[in-house]
Backbone as CSV, one residue per row, in Angstrom:
resi,resn,N_x,N_y,N_z,CA_x,CA_y,CA_z,C_x,C_y,C_z
1,MET,24.792,12.315,-7.543,24.620,10.898,-7.863,25.316,10.032,-6.818
2,ASN,24.720,8.874,-6.529,25.319,7.971,-5.558,26.620,7.392,-6.097
3,LYS,27.628,7.309,-5.240,28.928,6.787,-5.629,29.093,5.327,-5.241
4,GLY,28.247,4.842,-4.339,28.374,3.472,-3.870,27.488,2.509,-4.634
5,ILE,27.301,1.313,-4.052,26.457,0.277,-4.648,25.456,-0.175,-3.596
6,PHE,24.193,-0.196,-3.974,23.122,-0.604,-3.061,22.614,-1.970,-3.498
7,ILE,22.850,-2.975,-2.646,22.439,-4.356,-2.933,21.444,-4.794,-1.879
8,THR,20.282,-5.241,-2.312,19.247,-5.688,-1.376,19.047,-7.191,-1.479
9,PHE,18.654,-7.784,-0.355,18.348,-9.208,-0.289,16.862,-9.376,-0.021
10,GLU,16.221,-10.225,-0.811,14.798,-10.481,-0.646,14.554,-11.995,-0.590
11,GLY,13.370,-12.357,-0.121,12.997,-13.764,-0.038,11.991,-13.973,1.066
12,GLY,11.391,-15.136,1.084,10.416,-15.458,2.106,11.058,-15.695,3.458
13,GLU,10.226,-15.954,4.447,10.724,-16.225,5.795,11.630,-17.465,5.766
14,GLY,12.759,-17.380,6.491,13.650,-18.525,6.604,14.471,-18.833,5.370
15,SER,14.594,-17.877,4.465,15.352,-18.135,3.231,16.857,-17.996,3.417
16,GLY,17.293,-17.498,4.568,18.729,-17.422,4.854,19.369,-16.097,4.497
17,LYS,18.569,-15.041,4.393,19.100,-13.743,3.998,20.176,-13.222,4.952
18,SER,19.897,-13.279,6.241,20.835,-12.719,7.226,22.202,-13.401,7.147
19,THR,22.197,-14.711,7.000,23.454,-15.462,6.899,24.218,-15.075,5.648
20,GLN,23.536,-15.003,4.528,24.211,-14.707,3.270,24.697,-13.267,3.193
21,ILE,23.986,-12.350,3.826,24.452,-10.962,3.864,25.764,-10.863,4.636
22,LYS,25.859,-11.576,5.753,27.094,-11.560,6.538,28.261,-12.126,5.734
23,LEU,28.006,-13.207,4.993,29.062,-13.807,4.173,29.477,-12.879,3.038
24,LEU,28.513,-12.190,2.443,28.844,-11.252,1.368,29.609,-10.053,1.923
25,ASN,29.272,-9.627,3.121,30.019,-8.559,3.784,31.486,-8.953,3.943
26,GLU,31.718,-10.178,4.402,33.088,-10.665,4.559,33.814,-10.721,3.220
27,TYR,33.102,-11.132,2.182,33.669,-11.209,0.831,34.141,-9.834,0.363
28,PHE,33.314,-8.819,0.543,33.679,-7.477,0.113,34.788,-6.887,0.986
29,GLU,34.711,-7.135,2.292,35.730,-6.578,3.185,37.116,-7.150,2.879
30,LYS,37.179,-8.420,2.490,38.461,-9.028,2.107,39.045,-8.357,0.879
31,LYS,38.178,-7.742,0.078,38.623,-7.020,-1.110,38.896,-5.548,-0.804
32,GLY,38.825,-5.200,0.477,39.136,-3.843,0.889,38.017,-2.840,0.691
33,LYS,36.792,-3.337,0.529,35.654,-2.444,0.324,35.075,-1.996,1.662
34,SER,34.506,-0.803,1.669,33.808,-0.287,2.844,32.340,-0.660,2.717
35,VAL,31.847,-1.435,3.685,30.500,-2.005,3.584,29.645,-1.592,4.778
36,VAL,28.377,-1.324,4.512,27.399,-1.033,5.555,26.318,-2.097,5.502
37,LEU,26.087,-2.758,6.641,25.011,-3.742,6.743,23.792,-3.081,7.370
38,THR,22.625,-3.340,6.807,21.418,-2.745,7.351,20.232,-3.667,7.089
39,ARG,19.051,-3.231,7.494,17.880,-4.090,7.336,16.610,-3.249,7.280
40,GLU,15.543,-3.888,6.771,14.228,-3.262,6.786,13.189,-4.271,7.256
41,PRO,12.147,-3.811,7.937,12.078,-2.454,8.478,13.162,-2.250,9.526
42,GLY,13.691,-1.064,9.581,14.755,-0.769,10.533,15.922,-0.099,9.848
43,GLY,17.079,-0.189,10.465,18.290,0.368,9.892,18.660,1.743,10.411
44,SER,17.681,2.487,10.903,17.912,3.791,11.529,17.124,3.796,12.835
45,GLU,17.423,4.746,13.701,16.791,4.738,15.029,15.261,4.779,14.942
46,GLY,14.746,5.706,14.146,13.297,5.816,14.024,12.679,4.592,13.377
47,ALA,13.347,4.073,12.342,12.819,2.909,11.633,12.837,1.661,12.511
48,GLU,13.807,1.557,13.410,13.852,0.404,14.320,12.666,0.435,15.290
49,GLU,12.259,1.623,15.690,11.087,1.725,16.565,9.830,1.261,15.832
50,ILE,9.732,1.616,14.557,8.588,1.173,13.761,8.653,-0.333,13.537
51,ARG,9.860,-0.879,13.405,10.024,-2.320,13.221,9.332,-3.099,14.343
52,ASN,9.510,-2.649,15.575,8.881,-3.336,16.709,7.362,-3.337,16.592
53,LEU,6.812,-2.277,16.040,5.368,-2.208,15.857,4.893,-3.184,14.779
54,LEU,5.714,-3.375,13.758,5.303,-4.178,12.612,5.512,-5.675,12.785
55,LEU,6.594,-6.066,13.432,6.967,-7.479,13.448,6.581,-8.223,14.715
56,LYS,6.050,-7.512,15.692,5.627,-8.165,16.922,4.118,-8.010,17.111
57,GLY,3.537,-8.940,17.863,2.096,-8.873,18.105,1.335,-9.817,17.201
58,GLY,0.022,-9.741,17.265,-0.836,-10.637,16.511,-0.948,-10.259,15.046
59,ILE,-1.424,-11.205,14.238,-1.513,-10.976,12.798,-2.534,-9.896,12.457
60,ASP,-3.486,-9.655,13.347,-4.516,-8.656,13.082,-4.218,-7.325,13.783
61,ARG,-2.956,-7.116,14.146,-2.606,-5.884,14.864,-2.877,-4.640,14.015
62,TRP,-2.622,-4.735,12.705,-2.819,-3.600,11.806,-3.676,-4.020,10.619
63,ASP,-4.452,-3.098,10.084,-5.096,-3.385,8.803,-4.057,-3.128,7.711
64,LYS,-4.351,-3.595,6.495,-3.347,-3.597,5.432,-2.813,-2.206,5.103
65,LYS,-3.682,-1.208,5.033,-3.231,0.130,4.652,-2.372,0.778,5.736
66,THR,-2.735,0.556,6.992,-1.906,1.068,8.087,-0.523,0.428,8.045
67,GLU,-0.503,-0.866,7.789,0.760,-1.604,7.708,1.654,-1.032,6.611
68,ILE,1.084,-0.770,5.459,1.849,-0.207,4.345,2.438,1.146,4.718
69,LEU,1.631,2.003,5.338,2.106,3.335,5.713,3.242,3.262,6.732
70,LEU,3.164,2.321,7.651,4.238,2.148,8.626,5.533,1.700,7.943
71,PHE,5.430,0.750,7.029,6.619,0.299,6.302,7.255,1.441,5.524
72,LEU,6.447,2.238,4.864,6.985,3.313,4.045,7.558,4.445,4.890
73,ALA,6.965,4.702,6.043,7.535,5.704,6.953,8.908,5.261,7.438
74,ALA,9.014,3.974,7.791,10.303,3.432,8.218,11.320,3.507,7.078
75,ARG,10.861,3.220,5.858,11.780,3.240,4.703,12.322,4.641,4.444
76,ARG,11.473,5.635,4.531,11.928,7.005,4.309,13.010,7.388,5.312
77,ASP,12.799,7.079,6.579,13.784,7.408,7.602,15.084,6.659,7.353
78,HIS,14.959,5.394,6.952,16.125,4.553,6.668,16.941,5.134,5.512
79,LEU,16.276,5.547,4.450,16.974,6.126,3.300,17.693,7.417,3.680
80,VAL,16.973,8.291,4.355,17.525,9.607,4.680,18.670,9.522,5.681
81,LYS,18.495,8.693,6.692,19.469,8.667,7.790,20.650,7.711,7.544
82,LYS,20.452,6.674,6.717,21.515,5.681,6.611,21.928,5.337,5.185
83,VAL,20.972,4.968,4.340,21.322,4.449,3.014,21.955,5.515,2.132
84,TRP,21.267,6.616,1.928,21.797,7.644,1.036,23.121,8.236,1.518
85,PRO,23.288,8.550,2.810,24.600,9.053,3.252,25.737,8.066,2.980
86,ALA,25.493,6.782,3.216,26.531,5.769,2.985,26.873,5.662,1.503
87,LEU,25.866,5.687,0.645,26.118,5.611,-0.790,26.875,6.837,-1.284
88,ASN,26.545,7.989,-0.750,27.238,9.213,-1.156,28.700,9.214,-0.726
89,GLU,29.020,8.388,0.267,30.414,8.229,0.701,31.128,7.129,-0.076
90,GLY,30.445,6.538,-1.053,31.063,5.518,-1.887,31.062,4.121,-1.302
91,LYS,30.248,3.884,-0.289,30.223,2.579,0.365,29.268,1.618,-0.337
92,ILE,29.494,0.331,-0.086,28.567,-0.700,-0.529,27.563,-0.912,0.597
93,VAL,26.290,-0.781,0.310,25.243,-0.966,1.312,24.512,-2.269,1.023
94,LEU,24.493,-3.163,2.012,23.788,-4.440,1.910,22.587,-4.397,2.833
95,SER,21.397,-4.516,2.269,20.181,-4.401,3.079,19.377,-5.693,3.072
96,ASP,19.049,-6.156,4.270,18.159,-7.303,4.446,16.730,-6.802,4.279
97,ARG,16.227,-6.904,3.082,14.918,-6.449,2.613,14.925,-4.965,2.230
98,PHE,14.026,-4.663,1.298,13.786,-3.270,0.894,12.384,-3.219,0.304
99,HIS,12.152,-2.324,-0.643,10.790,-2.046,-1.103,10.113,-3.241,-1.786
100,ASP,10.880,-4.116,-2.415,10.259,-5.274,-3.073,9.502,-6.145,-2.074
101,SER,9.941,-6.154,-0.827,9.221,-6.920,0.194,7.850,-6.324,0.460
102,THR,7.742,-5.004,0.423,6.440,-4.383,0.636,5.472,-4.770,-0.475
103,ILE,5.965,-4.776,-1.701,5.126,-5.195,-2.823,4.718,-6.658,-2.661
104,ALA,5.696,-7.519,-2.348,5.409,-8.954,-2.252,4.468,-9.276,-1.102
105,TYR,4.723,-8.697,0.060,3.942,-9.027,1.254,2.587,-8.314,1.268
106,GLN,2.616,-6.991,1.131,1.377,-6.229,1.340,0.477,-6.183,0.105
107,CYS,1.060,-6.371,-1.076,0.243,-6.329,-2.284,-0.179,-7.718,-2.745
108,PHE,0.736,-8.697,-2.631,0.452,-10.037,-3.137,0.129,-11.044,-2.038
109,GLY,0.749,-10.879,-0.865,0.589,-11.883,0.187,-0.854,-12.126,0.572
110,TYR,-1.610,-11.035,0.698,-3.003,-11.146,1.114,-3.942,-11.453,-0.055
111,GLY,-3.374,-11.608,-1.249,-4.172,-11.752,-2.459,-3.996,-10.504,-3.284
112,TYR,-3.649,-10.653,-4.567,-3.276,-9.501,-5.393,-4.375,-8.448,-5.439
113,ASP,-3.955,-7.202,-5.286,-4.876,-6.073,-5.312,-4.252,-4.988,-6.188
114,GLU,-4.813,-4.797,-7.383,-4.240,-3.839,-8.333,-4.241,-2.416,-7.783
115,ALA,-5.308,-2.042,-7.100,-5.390,-0.689,-6.542,-4.332,-0.460,-5.473
116,ILE,-4.124,-1.471,-4.630,-3.097,-1.365,-3.592,-1.716,-1.256,-4.222
117,GLU,-1.470,-2.005,-5.282,-0.163,-1.942,-5.956,0.096,-0.527,-6.479
118,LYS,-0.911,0.092,-7.056,-0.744,1.461,-7.554,-0.503,2.434,-6.399
119,ASP,-1.258,2.267,-5.321,-1.067,3.137,-4.157,0.355,3.006,-3.606
120,ILE,0.836,1.766,-3.490,2.190,1.536,-2.988,3.217,2.183,-3.905
121,SER,3.024,2.030,-5.217,3.945,2.615,-6.192,3.974,4.136,-6.078
122,ASP,2.804,4.743,-5.968,2.739,6.207,-5.861,3.377,6.707,-4.563
123,LEU,3.100,6.024,-3.468,3.663,6.428,-2.183,5.181,6.236,-2.160
124,TYR,5.654,5.157,-2.779,7.096,4.937,-2.813,7.784,6.015,-3.647
125,GLN,7.164,6.402,-4.746,7.715,7.484,-5.557,7.814,8.757,-4.718
126,PHE,6.811,9.013,-3.900,6.774,10.200,-3.046,7.912,10.196,-2.032
127,ILE,8.173,9.064,-1.399,9.190,9.044,-0.346,10.614,8.881,-0.858
128,SER,10.768,8.415,-2.114,12.108,8.050,-2.583,12.525,8.699,-3.894
129,ASP,11.623,9.407,-4.552,11.892,9.958,-5.886,12.293,8.872,-6.879
130,GLY,11.736,7.684,-6.686,11.983,6.584,-7.624,13.298,5.862,-7.441
131,PHE,14.005,6.117,-6.362,15.285,5.441,-6.081,15.107,3.929,-6.049
132,LYS,16.046,3.204,-6.672,15.997,1.743,-6.687,17.368,1.157,-6.350
133,PRO,17.396,-0.083,-5.858,18.671,-0.752,-5.628,19.411,-0.963,-6.947
134,ASP,20.738,-1.055,-6.861,21.529,-1.407,-8.042,21.327,-2.884,-8.379
135,LEU,21.273,-3.702,-7.354,21.054,-5.137,-7.534,20.163,-5.661,-6.416
136,THR,19.332,-6.639,-6.740,18.476,-7.280,-5.744,18.636,-8.791,-5.856
137,ILE,19.021,-9.411,-4.760,19.227,-10.857,-4.718,18.023,-11.511,-4.061
138,VAL,17.372,-12.411,-4.760,16.239,-13.154,-4.216,16.711,-14.553,-3.848
139,LEU,16.594,-14.892,-2.573,16.895,-16.248,-2.115,15.588,-17.034,-2.150
140,ASP,15.491,-17.944,-3.089,14.231,-18.635,-3.366,14.179,-20.006,-2.696
141,ILE,13.123,-20.222,-1.910,12.953,-21.502,-1.229,11.462,-21.797,-1.096
142,GLU,11.109,-23.072,-1.064,9.711,-23.437,-0.870,9.250,-22.932,0.496
143,PRO,8.076,-22.317,0.561,7.606,-21.710,1.816,7.577,-22.669,2.999
144,GLU,7.191,-23.919,2.769,7.128,-24.873,3.882,8.487,-25.021,4.559
145,LYS,9.536,-25.110,3.755,10.878,-25.268,4.303,11.345,-23.987,4.989
146,GLY,11.045,-22.868,4.381,11.471,-21.599,4.955,10.798,-21.305,6.286
147,ILE,9.496,-21.563,6.368,8.765,-21.322,7.617,9.283,-22.226,8.729
148,PHE,9.588,-23.476,8.388,10.129,-24.402,9.386,11.460,-23.872,9.918
149,ARG,12.316,-23.416,9.023,13.605,-22.846,9.440,13.401,-21.652,10.368
150,SER,12.510,-20.743,9.963,12.309,-19.506,10.711,11.765,-19.775,12.105
151,LYS,10.789,-20.664,12.207,10.191,-20.964,13.503,11.143,-21.727,14.412
152,SER,12.182,-22.337,13.830,13.147,-23.109,14.611,14.247,-22.254,15.206
153,ARG,14.327,-20.991,14.790,15.395,-20.127,15.300,15.151,-19.791,16.754
154,PHE,16.140,-20.013,17.577,16.029,-19.762,19.020,15.993,-18.259,19.290
155,GLY,15.073,-17.854,20.139,15.017,-16.468,20.583,14.419,-15.504,19.583
156,ASN,13.782,-16.012,18.531,13.188,-15.136,17.531,11.772,-14.756,17.952
157,ASP,11.600,-13.497,18.384,10.270,-13.059,18.825,9.585,-12.170,17.788
158,GLU,10.187,-12.092,16.581,9.601,-11.297,15.500,8.931,-12.233,14.491
159,GLN,7.852,-12.861,14.939,7.237,-13.888,14.111,5.794,-13.573,13.740
160,ARG,5.481,-12.298,13.636,4.108,-11.941,13.275,3.728,-12.504,11.905
161,PHE,4.627,-12.395,10.935,4.299,-12.870,9.594,4.396,-14.388,9.464
162,GLU,5.211,-15.012,10.295,5.265,-16.478,10.271,3.935,-17.104,10.666
163,GLN,3.106,-16.342,11.374,1.810,-16.860,11.808,0.776,-16.881,10.671
164,MET,1.079,-16.221,9.544,0.143,-16.209,8.416,0.027,-17.617,7.829
165,ASP,-1.083,-17.886,7.143,-1.272,-19.231,6.597,-0.343,-19.475,5.406
166,LEU,-0.253,-20.736,4.986,0.709,-21.127,3.960,0.457,-20.413,2.639
167,SER,-0.798,-20.185,2.288,-1.094,-19.525,1.009,-0.498,-18.121,0.957
168,PHE,-0.456,-17.429,2.094,0.158,-16.106,2.173,1.617,-16.185,1.735
169,HIS,2.340,-17.165,2.246,3.766,-17.310,1.935,3.990,-17.827,0.515
170,GLN,3.093,-18.639,0.018,3.186,-19.089,-1.373,2.997,-17.910,-2.322
171,ASN,2.066,-17.033,-1.989,1.858,-15.826,-2.802,3.102,-14.947,-2.817
172,ILE,3.756,-14.851,-1.678,4.969,-14.036,-1.580,6.074,-14.595,-2.460
173,ARG,6.253,-15.899,-2.412,7.292,-16.509,-3.250,7.045,-16.209,-4.725
174,GLN,5.827,-16.397,-5.168,5.510,-16.142,-6.568,5.682,-14.664,-6.916
175,ALA,5.394,-13.802,-5.965,5.561,-12.364,-6.202,7.025,-12.018,-6.449
176,PHE,7.921,-12.530,-5.628,9.346,-12.255,-5.823,9.830,-12.772,-7.175
177,LEU,9.401,-13.971,-7.548,9.816,-14.536,-8.830,9.252,-13.719,-9.992
178,SER,8.036,-13.222,-9.819,7.432,-12.392,-10.853,8.158,-11.059,-10.991
179,LEU,8.507,-10.448,-9.864,9.258,-9.192,-9.897,10.608,-9.383,-10.573
180,ALA,11.264,-10.509,-10.274,12.568,-10.796,-10.876,12.450,-10.977,-12.389
181,LYS,11.375,-11.577,-12.822,11.162,-11.789,-14.254,10.934,-10.475,-14.978
182,LYS,10.265,-9.522,-14.311,9.968,-8.229,-14.918,11.214,-7.349,-15.023
183,GLU,12.166,-7.503,-14.077,13.373,-6.674,-14.079,14.622,-7.557,-13.999
184,PRO,14.897,-8.339,-15.026,16.043,-9.260,-14.974,17.386,-8.563,-14.860
185,GLN,17.455,-7.293,-15.278,18.720,-6.560,-15.194,19.062,-6.181,-13.761
186,ARG,18.055,-6.144,-12.877,18.300,-5.785,-11.477,18.348,-6.994,-10.565
187,PHE,17.562,-8.001,-10.854,17.412,-9.141,-9.951,18.373,-10.290,-10.264
188,ILE,18.794,-10.957,-9.195,19.528,-12.215,-9.272,18.791,-13.210,-8.387
189,VAL,18.362,-14.325,-8.951,17.645,-15.349,-8.184,18.606,-16.482,-7.863
190,VAL,18.670,-16.856,-6.584,19.569,-17.914,-6.116,18.747,-18.987,-5.413
191,ASN,19.035,-20.233,-5.722,18.366,-21.358,-5.073,18.809,-21.442,-3.618
192,ALA,17.877,-21.196,-2.685,18.226,-21.195,-1.257,18.042,-22.555,-0.600
193,ASP,17.663,-23.569,-1.369,17.518,-24.918,-0.822,18.815,-25.688,-1.050
194,GLN,19.904,-25.127,-0.563,21.243,-25.718,-0.654,21.943,-25.470,0.672
195,SER,23.159,-25.962,0.784,23.948,-25.665,1.976,24.335,-24.195,1.966
196,ILE,24.688,-23.666,3.128,25.088,-22.264,3.242,26.236,-21.941,2.287
197,GLU,27.219,-22.841,2.216,28.378,-22.615,1.354,27.986,-22.662,-0.125
198,GLU,27.131,-23.581,-0.492,26.697,-23.680,-1.893,25.924,-22.435,-2.321
199,ILE,25.067,-21.942,-1.429,24.317,-20.717,-1.731,25.278,-19.555,-1.923
200,HIS,26.247,-19.430,-1.014,27.220,-18.338,-1.081,28.009,-18.377,-2.387
201,LEU,28.461,-19.549,-2.776,29.257,-19.670,-4.002,28.433,-19.334,-5.244
202,GLU,27.187,-19.794,-5.275,26.312,-19.470,-6.409,26.051,-17.974,-6.452
203,LEU,25.819,-17.396,-5.285,25.552,-15.961,-5.192,26.747,-15.141,-5.693
204,ILE,27.943,-15.491,-5.234,29.147,-14.754,-5.625,29.383,-14.861,-7.122
205,LYS,29.213,-16.040,-7.666,29.417,-16.240,-9.108,28.492,-15.333,-9.915
206,LYS,27.210,-15.342,-9.569,26.242,-14.536,-10.308,26.463,-13.043,-10.066
207,LEU,26.836,-12.694,-8.839,27.067,-11.294,-8.497,28.263,-10.731,-9.255
208,GLU,29.359,-11.476,-9.295,30.551,-11.014,-10.004,30.258,-10.816,-11.485
209,GLU,29.516,-11.765,-12.064,29.168,-11.645,-13.480,28.366,-10.375,-13.734
210,ARG,27.422,-10.086,-12.850,26.556,-8.922,-13.036,27.324,-7.620,-12.803
211,LEU,28.122,-7.554,-11.744,28.879,-6.333,-11.460,29.886,-6.043,-12.561
212,ASN,30.567,-7.067,-13.041,31.548,-6.871,-14.100,30.863,-6.420,-15.389
213,ALA,29.681,-6.989,-15.665,28.936,-6.605,-16.870,28.474,-5.158,-16.794
214,ASN,28.201,-4.688,-15.564,27.735,-3.302,-15.369,28.880,-2.316,-15.181
215,GLY,30.115,-2.808,-15.210,31.254,-1.925,-15.033,31.522,-1.522,-13.609
216,ALA,30.933,-2.253,-12.665,31.147,-1.965,-11.232,31.846,-3.155,-10.601
217,ARG,33.109,-3.309,-10.902,33.843,-4.502,-10.491,33.898,-4.632,-8.971
218,ALA,33.857,-5.900,-8.511,33.904,-6.160,-7.083,35.335,-6.246,-6.562
219,ASP,36.322,-6.354,-7.455,37.708,-6.501,-6.983,38.449,-5.180,-7.000
């Protein structure tokens, strides 16, 4: 059994995940916790190579099923090489995206497809044996604001998904909120249309309440 805590961050483009993960890392480190920061797609050597294939290039670079298989291949390598070893060592693992993003983007973003959702679920079971995060934080923001933030970042060349039309991103937002509603014991939704400090404080408050309720104290 895993001895650590696996916390994932989800949300649309420009929701501020990377910033908030760094702040949460600092929060845990001040408490003397051993923390591993990672991301998806990526996080391990093989998965980072797949990341370049997925996040760069034109929007029509891959068809939907190929895209899903690439994400899941990267996820398997990430779990085996980085996430599971760190958890077995009792560390807290903070991941910028995980499997919920695949459901939101590849199943809902292009328009809901029940058959694709089942295929994704079956394939994820195959690569992970049903492993799930202990907690998932959704940073919720209106897509228009998030896309503007993301496109404004200097030096960001991973903008394949930012090129999708607005309806794609609206579908993603609703997907994350729907997933959170279905699993309230795992998800924490935070309003990302606030200042960085306000988001961090809201996140910490909700996180502490949840960890303490689950018997996994943060202090």
